[in-house]
Short mmCIF file of C-alpha atoms in Angstrom, two decimals:
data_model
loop_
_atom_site.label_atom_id
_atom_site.label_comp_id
_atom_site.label_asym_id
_atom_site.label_seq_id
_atom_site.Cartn_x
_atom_site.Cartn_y
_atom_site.Cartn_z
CA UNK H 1 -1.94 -23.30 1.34
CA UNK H 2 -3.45 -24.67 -1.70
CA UNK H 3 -6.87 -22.82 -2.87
CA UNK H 4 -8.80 -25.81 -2.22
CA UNK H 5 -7.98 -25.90 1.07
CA UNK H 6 -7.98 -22.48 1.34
CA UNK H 7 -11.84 -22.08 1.05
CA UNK H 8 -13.46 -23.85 3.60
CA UNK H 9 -10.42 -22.52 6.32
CA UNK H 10 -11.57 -18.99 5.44
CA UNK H 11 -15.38 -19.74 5.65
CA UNK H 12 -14.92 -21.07 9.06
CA UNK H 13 -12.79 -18.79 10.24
CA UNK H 14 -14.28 -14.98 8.91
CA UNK H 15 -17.55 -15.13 10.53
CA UNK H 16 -16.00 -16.11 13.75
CA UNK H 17 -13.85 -12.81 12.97
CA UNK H 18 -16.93 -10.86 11.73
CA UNK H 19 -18.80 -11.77 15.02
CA UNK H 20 -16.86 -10.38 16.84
CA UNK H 21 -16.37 -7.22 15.56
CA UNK H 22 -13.02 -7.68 13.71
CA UNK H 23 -12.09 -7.43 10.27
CA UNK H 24 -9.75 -10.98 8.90
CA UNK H 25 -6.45 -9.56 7.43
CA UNK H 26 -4.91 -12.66 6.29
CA UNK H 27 -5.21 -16.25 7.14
CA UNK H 28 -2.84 -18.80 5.57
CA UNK H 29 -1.46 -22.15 6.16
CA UNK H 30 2.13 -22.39 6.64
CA UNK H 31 4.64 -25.19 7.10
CA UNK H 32 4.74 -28.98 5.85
CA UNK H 33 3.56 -32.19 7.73
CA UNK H 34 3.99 -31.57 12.08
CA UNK H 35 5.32 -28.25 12.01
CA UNK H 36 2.16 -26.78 10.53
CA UNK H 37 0.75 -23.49 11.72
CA UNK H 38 -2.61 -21.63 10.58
CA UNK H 39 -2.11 -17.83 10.85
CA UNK H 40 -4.68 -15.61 11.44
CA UNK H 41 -4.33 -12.07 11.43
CA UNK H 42 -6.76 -10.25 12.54
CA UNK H 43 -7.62 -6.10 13.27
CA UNK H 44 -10.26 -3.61 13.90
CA UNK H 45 -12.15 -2.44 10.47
CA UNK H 46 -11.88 0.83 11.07
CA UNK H 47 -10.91 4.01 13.12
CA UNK H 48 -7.09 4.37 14.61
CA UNK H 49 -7.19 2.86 18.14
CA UNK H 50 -5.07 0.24 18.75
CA UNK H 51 -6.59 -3.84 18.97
CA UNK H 52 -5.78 -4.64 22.67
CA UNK H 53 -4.37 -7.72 23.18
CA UNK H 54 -7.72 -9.12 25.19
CA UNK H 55 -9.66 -8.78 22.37
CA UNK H 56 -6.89 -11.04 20.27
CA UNK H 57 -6.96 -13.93 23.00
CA UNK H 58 -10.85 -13.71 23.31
CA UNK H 59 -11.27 -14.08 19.35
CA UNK H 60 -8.43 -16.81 18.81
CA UNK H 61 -10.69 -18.99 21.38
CA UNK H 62 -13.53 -18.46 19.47
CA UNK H 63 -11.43 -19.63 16.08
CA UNK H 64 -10.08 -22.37 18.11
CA UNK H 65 -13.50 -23.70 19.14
CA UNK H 66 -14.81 -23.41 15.46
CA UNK H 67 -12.20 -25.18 13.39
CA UNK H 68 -12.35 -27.74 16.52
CA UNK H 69 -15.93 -28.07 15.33
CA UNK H 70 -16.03 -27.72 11.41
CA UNK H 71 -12.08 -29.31 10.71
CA UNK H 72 -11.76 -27.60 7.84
CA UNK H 73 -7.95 -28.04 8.13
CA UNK H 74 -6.71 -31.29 6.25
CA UNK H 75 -4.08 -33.26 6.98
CA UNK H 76 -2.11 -33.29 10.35
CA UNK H 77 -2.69 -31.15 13.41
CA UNK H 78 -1.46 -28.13 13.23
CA UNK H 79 -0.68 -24.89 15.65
CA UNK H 80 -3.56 -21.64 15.58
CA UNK H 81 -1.38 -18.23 15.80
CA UNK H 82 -4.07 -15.35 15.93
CA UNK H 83 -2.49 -11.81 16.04
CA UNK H 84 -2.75 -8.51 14.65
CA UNK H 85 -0.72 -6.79 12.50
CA UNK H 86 1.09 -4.72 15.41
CA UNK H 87 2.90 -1.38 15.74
CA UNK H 88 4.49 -1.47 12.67
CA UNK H 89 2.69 -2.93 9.54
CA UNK H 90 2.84 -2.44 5.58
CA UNK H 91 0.11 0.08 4.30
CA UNK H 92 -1.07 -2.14 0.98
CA UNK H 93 -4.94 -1.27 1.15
CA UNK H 94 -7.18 1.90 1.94
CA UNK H 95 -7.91 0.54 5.10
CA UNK H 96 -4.32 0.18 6.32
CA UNK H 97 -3.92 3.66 5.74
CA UNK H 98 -7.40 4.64 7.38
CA UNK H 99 -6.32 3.24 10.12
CA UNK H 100 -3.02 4.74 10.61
CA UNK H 101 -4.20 8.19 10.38
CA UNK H 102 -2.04 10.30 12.85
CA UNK H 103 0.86 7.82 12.88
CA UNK H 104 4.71 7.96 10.82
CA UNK H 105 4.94 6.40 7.90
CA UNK H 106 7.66 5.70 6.57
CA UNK H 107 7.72 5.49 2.50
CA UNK H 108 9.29 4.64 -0.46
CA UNK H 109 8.11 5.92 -3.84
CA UNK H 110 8.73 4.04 -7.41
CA UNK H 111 11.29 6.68 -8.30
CA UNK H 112 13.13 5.86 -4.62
CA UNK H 113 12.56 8.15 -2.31
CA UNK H 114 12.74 7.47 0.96
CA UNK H 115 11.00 9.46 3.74
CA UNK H 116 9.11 9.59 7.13
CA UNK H 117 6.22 11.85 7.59
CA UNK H 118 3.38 12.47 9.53
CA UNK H 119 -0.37 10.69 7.69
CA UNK H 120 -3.01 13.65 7.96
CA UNK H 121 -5.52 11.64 5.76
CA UNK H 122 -6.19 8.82 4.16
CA UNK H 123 -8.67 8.07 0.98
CA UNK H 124 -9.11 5.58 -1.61
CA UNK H 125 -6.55 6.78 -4.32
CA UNK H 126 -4.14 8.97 -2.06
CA UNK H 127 -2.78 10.32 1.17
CA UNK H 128 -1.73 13.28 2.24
CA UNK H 129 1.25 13.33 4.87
CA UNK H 130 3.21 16.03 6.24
CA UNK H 131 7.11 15.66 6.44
CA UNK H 132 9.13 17.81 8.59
CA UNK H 133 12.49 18.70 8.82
CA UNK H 134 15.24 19.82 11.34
CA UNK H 135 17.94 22.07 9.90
CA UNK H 136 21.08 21.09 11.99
CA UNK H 137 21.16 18.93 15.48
CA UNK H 138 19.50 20.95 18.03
CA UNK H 139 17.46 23.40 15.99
CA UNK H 140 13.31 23.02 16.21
CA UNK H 141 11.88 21.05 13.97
CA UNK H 142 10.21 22.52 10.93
CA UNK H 143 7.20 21.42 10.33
CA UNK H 144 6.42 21.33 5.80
CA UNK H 145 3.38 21.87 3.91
CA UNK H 146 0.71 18.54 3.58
CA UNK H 147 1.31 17.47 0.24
CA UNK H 148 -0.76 14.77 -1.76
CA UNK H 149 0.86 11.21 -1.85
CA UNK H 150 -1.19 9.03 -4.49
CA UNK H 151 -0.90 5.09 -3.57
CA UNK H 152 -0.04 3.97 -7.14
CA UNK H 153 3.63 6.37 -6.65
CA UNK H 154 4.29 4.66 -3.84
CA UNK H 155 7.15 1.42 -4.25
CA UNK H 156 6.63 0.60 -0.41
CA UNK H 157 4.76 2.15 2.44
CA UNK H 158 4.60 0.98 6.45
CA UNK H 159 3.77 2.69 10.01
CA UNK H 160 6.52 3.56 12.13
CA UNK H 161 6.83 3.49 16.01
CA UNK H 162 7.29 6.95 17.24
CA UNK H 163 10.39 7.79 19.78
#
C-alpha cells in the first residue's frame, strides 16, 4: 500500500483499535484490483494473556463499520482480515517480548546460533532467557543459568508453542 493511501486507512482504523482496548500491530493493503484484502493485526498492549478470539470478531466489526463510514480505502472493494498475531509470532519490538514473558523462544543470533529457551524477562535493550538441556534421551532435564540476551545480537527471534 502506497503511503498516501496508507494514512487515512491507519487514522480510521487505530482509534477504532485504541477504543477498544487493543494495541494496532500492522495494517496493510495487500493484493491488486478484486483480490484486494486490508489486514489488520491487532493484540493486547501489554501483559502475557492470550487475545481471545471474541475480542478479535467484536473489534473487526467495529473496523468494518468505520471504514464503511469514512472509505478511506481507494479503489475497488476489498476483503477486512482482522487477527492477531497468534501462538507463534516474531519478537521485533519490546513489546513482543513483554508480552511473551514465560513462553519458548526460539532464537537466532548474528553469529548463528540457534536455540530454544525459556523468556524470564523482557526490557527495552535485552532479555534474559533460560535454556535447558537434557544430557541423553530419558535423563531429566537440566535446567542452565538465566543469561542476558541483548536484542541488537539477535539475527531472528519468535515464540514457540510448547509440547
Amino acid at each position: 500500500m502506497s503511503s498516501e493511501h496508507h494514512a487515512p486507512i491507519r487514522a480510521t482504523v487505530e482509534p477504532v483499535v485504541a477504543a477498544a482496548g487493543l494495541h494496532l500491530e500492522e495494517c496493510e493493503l495487500k493484493g491488486q484490483g478484486a483480490t484486494r484484502t486490508l489486514q489488520v493485526l491487532v493484540d493486547l498492549p501489554d501483559g502475557t494473556e492470550a487475545l481471545g478470539l471474541d475480542r478479535v470478531a467484536a473489534v473487526a466489526q467495529e473496523i468494518s463499520d468505520a471504514l464503511d463510514r469514512d472509505d478511506p480505502v481507494p479503489g475497488p472493494p476489498y476483503e477486512l482480515e482482522v487477527s492477531s498475531p497468534g501462538a507463534t509470532r516474531t519478537l521485533e519490538t519490546p513489546r513482543h517480548w513483554r508480552r511473551t514473558v514465560g513462553h519458548l523462544v526460539r532464537i537466532r543470533t548474528l553469529e548463528g546460533e540457534r536455540y530454544t529457551a525459556r523468556l524470564l524477562e523482557a526490557h527495552e535493550d535485552h532479555a534474559v532467557v533460560q535454556r535447558s538441556h537434557q544430557p541423553k534421551k530419558g535423563m531429566p532435564v537440566k535446567l542452565l543459568d538465566p543469561e542476558r540476551v541483548d536484542y541488537a545480537s539477535i539475527r531472528t527471534a519468535r515464540s514457540e508453542v510448547e509440547n
